[in-house]
């Protein structure tokens, strides 16, 4: 399947520049999205609450019907979604499918397979003091949920939590990122083709829209984005005591011990870092490298970058661009923070930054203070792994942490003495593809987790109900209590 005829690898550089300019014109026109008014936001929530009160979403078969419709619509719009991702920041077809469309289809498949069992009440044992009784946990929907997503995986990061919200029986308002306007438009179109607005709505817009949405009283808020905006969301939620999941960012370290398979470790680090041009929340932000293999590992990474993206990565169909000028300028500003070992080339007209590896970077430099979120990989060295562990523990708790080592003692030492949302041993990024693993952060990198059943759980209130028959009513529990305490002590032990 070839959907980007204008941009296959055979185009000349001039043609590519002309085409990119036309993309930018389209981008600037489609980026004009009117922000929602406070009144409209209020009406929307009221309408959804009214719909929720009809109890239709409580029926699991109703949810399944809509999950199937969503699945069908995504399949139907697949090419449009991939084209939108390309138009937003030149994300290639393979990455677009694997990390966005395919990922969400997998979530849907998994959810449809298990939803009936997830939605069933679960019995738990009850203590003898309340016997006879049946105690059950009922997963029930919170009600009207708000899902806010960032631009870096603009389809997946909105739709994956949305699958959980639907499966759990919630109504939802979806707020895609304004920085990926083509994808935002396709999502709006797709969702409107399936759902009545009182059940699910897409509200496009930027900060003003989000601010007005956040002023409303929601039953659940699921936010993915930066830590600073996460604080704004948490404050807005606190006003109404709304429960939240906060999927935030941070600097994810990657330990590379001397005892590794150099080729495989280099491949997996380079892949995880330069995927999506480094604009991945769980990308290895920086490498902590055992000094004993500094030169061979750096050389291996250099060779791997060439193997993946060719002599000129700017020509590679697999290497995306930076999302906007602000982020391009920010990232270009880091290039002076150390010695560039690989890459370092930039092209502002295309918002291109080459896959870059830096060495000799001082920890106080900006590139080692900020979350990089782009194709720049600083490499710091250590002589003892304890130093590297201390370095990580002196900073905010990361979203992901990676360790490459064939030595189980090192693997254990790193994992047991650090804390992160999640991570991998001898790999990067792939932990988030396992539906059984809750994906989320800890501390500054977030609160809560999702994917698979964890998404269903995130959007479900666990309602605890004890049911008792009228027979066997022990007088023991009622006043007067005189003489009953010693007996109770014996039962409780
Ligand atoms: P962002 O926080 O700037 O934006 C996220 C959303 O919040 C967008 O929809 C945006 O419109 C809205 N927003 C922005 N500023 C706001 C404000 N002042 N008030 C209210 N709403 C506001 O994040 P981004 O730049 O789109 O994405 C990059 C960040 O997201 C990185 O820090 C990255 O690590 C993080 N991220 C985390 C995950 C995760 O799963 N934990 C995944 C992807 C990205």
XYZ file of C-alpha atoms and ligand atoms in Angstrom:
537
model
C 0.000 0.000 0.000
C 1.456 3.365 -0.964
C -0.546 6.284 0.303
C 1.935 9.131 0.215
C 2.543 9.275 -3.514
C 3.928 12.782 -3.361
C 6.541 11.816 -0.805
C 7.987 8.475 -1.771
C 11.753 8.175 -1.544
C 12.264 9.017 -5.236
C 11.524 12.744 -4.948
C 14.250 15.296 -5.402
C 15.186 17.565 -2.508
C 13.581 20.543 -4.302
C 10.303 18.665 -4.763
C 10.319 17.671 -1.117
C 10.828 21.302 -0.010
C 8.009 22.536 -2.273
C 5.729 19.794 -0.960
C 6.647 20.573 2.636
C 5.786 24.244 2.062
C 2.371 23.226 0.784
C 1.937 21.068 3.882
C 2.771 24.055 6.058
C 0.174 26.192 4.246
C -2.434 23.455 4.788
C -1.289 23.154 8.371
C -1.690 26.833 9.089
C -5.186 26.927 7.580
C -6.448 23.783 9.260
C -4.945 24.935 12.544
C -7.592 27.619 12.926
C -9.909 25.945 15.394
C -12.369 28.027 17.347
C -12.055 27.640 21.099
C -15.140 26.469 22.963
C -17.031 29.020 25.079
C -17.637 28.428 28.795
C -21.364 28.184 28.113
C -20.899 25.589 25.370
C -18.600 23.556 27.627
C -21.169 23.672 30.416
C -23.992 22.632 28.045
C -21.959 19.772 26.692
C -21.297 18.328 30.141
C -24.967 18.773 31.093
C -26.081 16.992 27.919
C -23.691 14.112 28.524
C -24.736 13.826 32.157
C -28.360 13.626 31.063
C -27.455 10.861 28.615
C -25.472 9.018 31.276
C -28.497 9.150 33.564
C -30.527 7.194 30.990
C -28.328 4.246 32.122
C -27.794 3.005 28.550
C -24.036 2.822 29.024
C -24.468 0.539 32.037
C -25.394 -2.255 29.646
C -22.240 -4.114 28.628
C -23.791 -5.124 25.294
C -24.345 -1.442 24.500
C -20.657 -0.763 25.193
C -19.611 -3.710 23.038
C -21.746 -2.457 20.170
C -20.012 0.926 20.257
C -16.539 -0.536 20.722
C -17.150 -2.583 17.560
C -18.404 0.477 15.703
C -15.279 2.349 16.764
C -13.095 -0.544 15.595
C -14.817 -0.519 12.218
C -14.515 3.258 11.860
C -10.781 3.163 12.639
C -10.279 0.478 10.007
C -12.279 2.530 7.502
C -10.361 5.733 8.243
C -6.927 4.080 8.518
C -5.419 5.767 5.473
C -6.778 9.143 6.488
C -5.282 8.773 9.951
C -1.882 7.788 8.574
C -1.948 10.678 6.122
C -2.864 13.099 8.921
C 0.055 11.862 11.015
C 2.338 12.372 8.048
C 0.990 15.865 7.450
C 1.371 16.805 11.102
C 5.028 15.902 11.469
C 6.007 13.543 8.698
C 5.472 10.429 10.705
C 6.060 7.525 8.300
C 3.489 4.880 7.460
C 5.174 2.023 9.353
C 5.603 3.933 12.625
C 2.162 5.465 12.169
C 0.566 2.065 11.887
C 2.570 0.297 14.602
C 2.538 2.991 17.249
C -0.844 4.596 16.606
C -3.506 2.833 14.515
C -2.341 -0.751 15.114
C -1.769 -0.060 18.793
C -5.344 1.168 19.271
C -6.776 -1.712 17.229
C -4.874 -4.116 19.511
C -6.334 -2.400 22.584
C -9.807 -2.708 21.089
C -9.334 -6.384 20.242
C -8.057 -7.168 23.731
C -10.858 -5.179 25.368
C -13.590 -6.792 23.272
C -12.216 -10.208 24.175
C -12.266 -9.587 27.918
C -14.858 -6.903 28.614
C -17.628 -9.262 29.740
C -15.419 -10.820 32.377
C -13.935 -7.461 33.482
C -17.415 -5.992 33.921
C -18.676 -8.829 36.135
C -18.948 -8.200 39.872
C -16.209 -9.970 41.826
C -17.068 -11.808 45.034
C -14.782 -11.407 48.028
C -14.859 -13.257 51.318
C -16.475 -11.563 54.326
C -15.463 -11.909 57.993
C -17.419 -14.104 60.362
C -18.694 -11.123 62.346
C -20.974 -10.132 59.445
C -21.975 -13.676 58.406
C -24.170 -14.687 56.723
C -23.378 -12.229 53.898
C -22.242 -11.913 50.303
C -19.655 -9.253 49.551
C -19.089 -8.135 45.975
C -17.120 -5.480 44.125
C -19.050 -3.939 41.244
C -17.031 -2.056 38.633
C -19.289 0.886 37.753
C -18.671 3.820 35.425
C -17.798 7.168 36.984
C -20.074 9.072 34.596
C -18.876 11.855 32.327
C -15.158 11.779 31.616
C -12.730 14.222 30.047
C -9.726 12.886 28.139
C -6.958 15.318 27.172
C -4.048 14.237 25.016
C -0.704 15.580 23.737
C 0.569 15.812 20.168
C 3.397 13.274 20.058
C 1.266 10.168 19.490
C -1.823 12.217 18.735
C -4.053 9.330 17.752
C -2.972 6.623 20.178
C -2.776 8.780 23.296
C -6.359 9.942 22.884
C -7.925 6.750 21.597
C -6.277 4.213 23.944
C -7.667 5.779 27.145
C -10.944 6.383 25.285
C -11.270 2.621 24.721
C -11.009 2.185 28.511
C -13.593 4.923 29.153
C -16.078 3.343 26.750
C -15.483 -0.191 27.990
C -16.119 0.934 31.554
C -19.410 2.583 30.496
C -18.578 6.282 30.674
C -19.598 9.166 28.466
C -16.569 11.038 27.174
C -15.388 14.387 25.928
C -12.161 14.040 23.970
C -9.717 16.939 23.635
C -7.005 16.161 21.066
C -3.871 18.270 20.827
C -4.090 21.430 18.768
C -0.436 20.949 17.802
C -1.317 17.997 15.569
C -4.292 19.624 13.783
C -4.635 17.138 10.919
C -4.910 14.214 13.307
C -7.242 16.224 15.536
C -9.523 16.840 12.513
C -9.600 13.172 11.510
C -10.350 12.070 15.068
C -13.233 14.546 15.251
C -14.629 13.312 11.947
C -14.219 9.644 12.866
C -15.795 9.980 16.293
C -18.703 12.056 14.969
C -19.399 9.351 12.395
C -19.948 6.816 15.199
C -21.194 8.462 18.388
C -24.039 10.807 19.295
C -22.521 13.954 20.889
C -24.368 13.380 24.138
C -22.457 10.099 24.470
C -19.035 11.036 23.054
C -17.830 14.404 21.776
C -14.579 15.675 20.383
C -13.760 19.257 21.304
C -10.896 20.635 19.258
C -8.889 23.587 20.471
C -5.933 24.781 22.457
C -5.175 26.072 25.931
C -8.284 28.307 26.112
C -10.526 25.367 25.231
C -8.816 23.178 27.781
C -9.123 25.845 30.438
C -12.883 26.114 29.849
C -13.295 22.380 29.837
C -11.312 22.080 33.055
C -13.604 24.619 34.757
C -16.472 22.094 34.489
C -17.302 19.420 37.001
C -16.262 16.052 35.560
C -16.624 12.611 37.045
C -13.179 11.571 35.789
C -10.276 13.316 34.087
C -7.611 11.434 32.168
C -4.733 13.702 31.188
C -1.600 12.942 29.174
C 0.961 15.704 28.753
C 3.768 17.578 30.444
C 4.285 17.690 34.208
C 3.607 21.444 34.471
C 0.256 21.218 32.690
C -0.427 18.118 34.799
C -0.282 20.356 37.870
C -2.847 22.710 36.298
C -5.137 19.749 35.608
C -4.681 18.414 39.159
C -5.603 21.820 40.596
C -8.727 22.076 38.436
C -9.720 18.528 39.424
C -9.139 19.228 43.113
C -11.759 21.971 43.041
C -14.460 19.354 42.379
C -12.603 16.423 43.983
C -12.590 14.744 40.581
C -10.479 11.587 40.382
C -7.728 11.723 37.757
C -5.145 9.743 35.921
C -2.127 11.903 35.116
C 0.231 10.498 32.478
C 3.162 12.900 32.547
C 6.750 13.176 31.365
C 10.285 13.437 32.657
C 13.823 12.347 31.921
C 14.004 8.566 31.484
C 17.544 7.258 32.088
C 19.108 4.321 30.293
C 21.909 2.427 32.051
C 24.360 0.557 29.825
C 26.666 -1.756 31.726
C 29.968 -3.077 30.325
C 28.538 -6.569 30.245
C 26.206 -6.241 27.233
C 25.748 -7.473 23.720
C 27.010 -4.264 22.110
C 25.158 -4.677 18.823
C 21.771 -5.511 20.317
C 22.014 -2.896 23.083
C 23.013 -0.174 20.587
C 20.150 -1.129 18.275
C 17.555 -1.064 21.034
C 18.779 2.235 22.508
C 18.980 3.941 19.095
C 15.567 2.580 18.109
C 13.867 3.703 21.345
C 15.509 7.121 21.226
C 14.984 8.066 17.593
C 11.542 6.524 17.147
C 9.161 9.413 16.377
C 12.316 11.599 16.209
C 12.750 11.259 19.972
C 9.305 12.743 20.641
C 8.262 9.809 22.810
C 7.462 10.150 26.503
C 9.307 6.906 27.332
C 12.269 7.452 24.988
C 15.610 7.019 26.762
C 16.305 10.661 27.585
C 19.995 10.099 28.298
C 22.429 7.192 28.556
C 24.475 6.368 31.643
C 27.320 4.368 30.140
C 29.919 2.229 31.864
C 33.232 3.959 31.099
C 34.829 0.602 30.270
C 32.868 0.418 26.982
C 32.601 4.140 26.190
C 34.349 4.071 22.814
C 33.025 0.761 21.431
C 29.437 1.508 22.489
C 29.469 5.021 21.043
C 30.960 3.652 17.804
C 28.272 0.963 17.680
C 25.514 3.531 18.159
C 27.012 5.647 15.366
C 27.035 2.644 13.042
C 23.438 1.812 14.043
C 22.161 5.326 13.314
C 23.640 5.014 9.814
C 22.152 1.533 9.409
C 18.652 2.760 10.396
C 18.508 6.152 8.697
C 21.256 6.120 6.032
C 24.098 8.568 5.426
C 21.659 11.469 5.334
C 18.759 10.889 7.768
C 17.012 13.965 6.335
C 16.241 11.816 3.281
C 14.994 8.881 5.316
C 11.254 8.206 4.984
C 11.386 6.799 8.518
C 12.577 9.858 10.377
C 9.896 12.410 11.365
C 10.198 16.157 11.895
C 9.909 18.276 15.044
C 6.303 19.213 15.752
C 6.654 23.019 15.656
C 9.114 25.922 15.558
C 9.062 26.442 19.320
C 10.205 22.898 19.975
C 12.676 23.065 17.065
C 14.314 26.182 18.554
C 14.367 24.658 22.023
C 16.031 21.481 20.771
C 18.498 23.277 18.493
C 19.530 25.268 21.579
C 20.734 22.069 23.281
C 23.258 21.276 20.565
C 25.912 23.475 22.162
C 25.580 21.758 25.546
C 28.264 19.136 24.835
C 30.366 17.583 22.067
C 28.323 16.322 19.144
C 29.493 12.790 18.380
C 26.852 11.886 15.756
C 24.497 14.182 13.830
C 23.985 17.742 14.996
C 22.688 18.967 11.603
C 19.518 21.051 11.543
C 17.246 22.523 8.886
C 14.810 25.075 10.278
C 12.714 25.227 7.080
C 11.804 21.568 7.540
C 12.066 21.546 11.324
C 14.629 18.788 10.872
C 17.112 17.821 13.553
C 19.387 14.912 12.733
C 19.575 11.932 15.083
C 22.204 13.314 17.435
C 24.409 11.722 20.065
C 26.344 14.000 22.415
C 29.155 13.310 24.847
C 30.997 15.306 27.498
C 27.792 16.919 28.699
C 27.858 18.556 32.124
C 24.857 17.701 34.346
C 24.047 21.366 34.905
C 23.554 22.020 31.176
C 19.970 22.592 30.007
C 19.979 19.383 27.973
C 20.490 17.478 31.228
C 17.916 19.552 33.150
C 14.944 19.599 30.766
C 13.034 16.650 29.357
C 14.641 16.552 25.893
C 11.695 15.177 23.902
C 13.568 15.213 20.600
C 16.320 13.396 18.684
C 19.235 14.329 20.951
C 20.868 11.719 23.149
C 23.417 12.834 25.753
C 25.748 10.091 26.929
C 27.231 10.367 30.428
C 29.760 7.870 31.708
C 30.257 6.266 35.118
C 32.976 4.153 36.704
C 30.767 2.523 39.347
C 27.105 1.759 38.821
C 26.361 3.114 42.328
C 27.359 6.610 41.078
C 24.896 6.342 38.219
C 22.150 5.153 40.569
C 22.804 8.111 42.857
C 22.670 10.461 39.863
C 19.210 9.158 38.951
C 17.947 9.202 42.540
C 18.977 12.847 42.938
C 16.441 13.770 40.247
C 12.660 13.508 39.755
C 11.274 10.007 39.469
C 11.250 9.101 35.782
C 8.432 7.684 33.694
C 10.678 4.872 32.455
C 14.072 3.484 33.381
C 16.129 1.081 31.308
C 19.072 -1.115 32.132
C 21.186 -3.047 29.653
C 23.301 -5.762 31.210
C 23.800 -9.491 30.913
C 24.754 -9.472 34.591
C 21.731 -10.233 36.779
C 23.379 -8.603 39.807
C 23.621 -5.303 37.928
C 20.060 -5.617 36.627
C 18.813 -6.198 40.168
C 20.974 -3.503 41.705
C 19.690 -0.859 39.302
C 16.045 -1.889 39.516
C 15.979 -2.388 43.294
C 17.708 0.883 44.096
C 15.729 3.203 41.822
C 12.066 4.061 41.271
C 10.311 4.809 37.986
C 6.843 4.434 36.472
C 8.033 1.358 34.568
C 10.855 0.267 32.319
C 12.690 -2.591 30.660
C 15.706 -4.776 31.207
C 17.692 -5.088 27.959
C 15.151 -3.147 25.928
C 13.541 0.271 25.647
C 9.920 1.445 25.216
C 8.366 -2.007 24.583
C 6.999 -2.440 28.116
C 4.078 -0.283 27.067
C 2.977 -2.829 24.462
C 2.104 -5.403 27.140
C -1.578 -4.978 28.071
C -1.039 -6.733 31.408
C 1.464 -4.070 32.499
C -0.151 -0.882 33.822
C 1.480 2.003 31.985
C 2.025 5.151 34.016
C 4.375 7.257 36.055
C 5.227 7.848 39.684
C 5.903 11.140 41.475
C 6.529 13.894 38.923
C 5.997 11.476 36.019
C 2.370 10.791 36.869
C -0.374 9.195 38.906
C -2.221 6.025 37.899
C -1.829 3.643 34.989
C -3.703 2.210 32.014
C -3.667 -0.195 29.022
C -5.729 -3.364 28.774
C -7.701 -4.138 31.918
C -5.893 -1.316 33.728
C -7.700 1.149 31.427
C -11.027 -0.444 32.303
C -10.101 -0.223 35.980
C -8.946 3.390 35.704
C -12.357 4.439 34.393
C -14.360 2.271 36.839
C -15.333 3.053 40.376
C -15.074 -0.113 42.490
C -18.391 -0.118 44.272
C -18.314 -2.373 47.345
C -21.632 -3.894 48.321
C -22.422 -6.243 51.175
C -25.668 -8.150 50.815
C -27.274 -9.870 53.830
C -30.315 -12.060 54.226
C -32.739 -11.280 57.040
C -32.270 -14.649 58.677
C -29.453 -15.323 61.162
C -29.687 -11.849 62.675
C -27.259 -12.043 65.611
C -28.284 -9.908 68.559
C -24.652 -9.775 69.521
C -24.046 -6.613 67.438
C -26.813 -4.570 69.027
C -26.873 -2.670 72.338
C -26.946 -3.318 75.201
C -23.312 -4.467 74.874
C -22.708 -5.515 78.452
C -20.851 -8.854 78.639
C -20.403 -9.124 74.827
C -16.912 -7.697 74.402
C -14.958 -10.634 75.802
C -16.783 -13.000 73.392
C -16.038 -10.699 70.470
C -12.366 -10.559 71.440
C -12.244 -14.367 71.310
C -13.734 -14.429 67.770
C -11.452 -11.694 66.452
C -8.438 -13.217 68.178
P 1.257 19.601 27.082
O 1.157 19.308 28.519
O 1.774 20.919 26.634
O -0.196 19.464 26.376
C -1.062 18.382 26.635
C -2.485 18.868 26.496
O -2.717 19.889 27.448
C -2.832 19.435 25.128
O -4.089 18.940 24.732
C -2.856 20.941 25.366
O -3.841 21.574 24.580
C -3.198 21.070 26.819
N -2.569 22.231 27.461
C -1.352 22.770 27.190
N -1.104 23.820 27.998
C -2.174 23.961 28.823
C -2.512 24.864 29.864
N -1.694 25.845 30.237
N -3.708 24.708 30.479
C -4.542 23.718 30.130
N -4.265 22.840 29.127
C -3.111 22.948 28.477
O 2.093 18.403 26.440
P 2.594 18.223 24.959
O 3.636 19.222 24.639
O 1.431 18.100 24.037
O 3.271 16.767 25.085
C 4.555 16.577 25.562
C 4.578 16.172 27.023
O 3.688 15.114 27.270
C 5.946 15.640 27.438
O 6.279 16.126 28.698
C 5.746 14.139 27.472
O 6.646 13.434 28.303
C 4.348 14.042 27.936
N 3.781 12.769 27.516
C 3.506 11.836 28.482
C 3.005 10.607 28.091
C 2.682 9.531 29.080
O 2.037 8.570 28.684
N 3.077 9.623 30.335
C 2.788 10.349 26.744
C 3.089 11.329 25.817
C 3.576 12.544 26.214
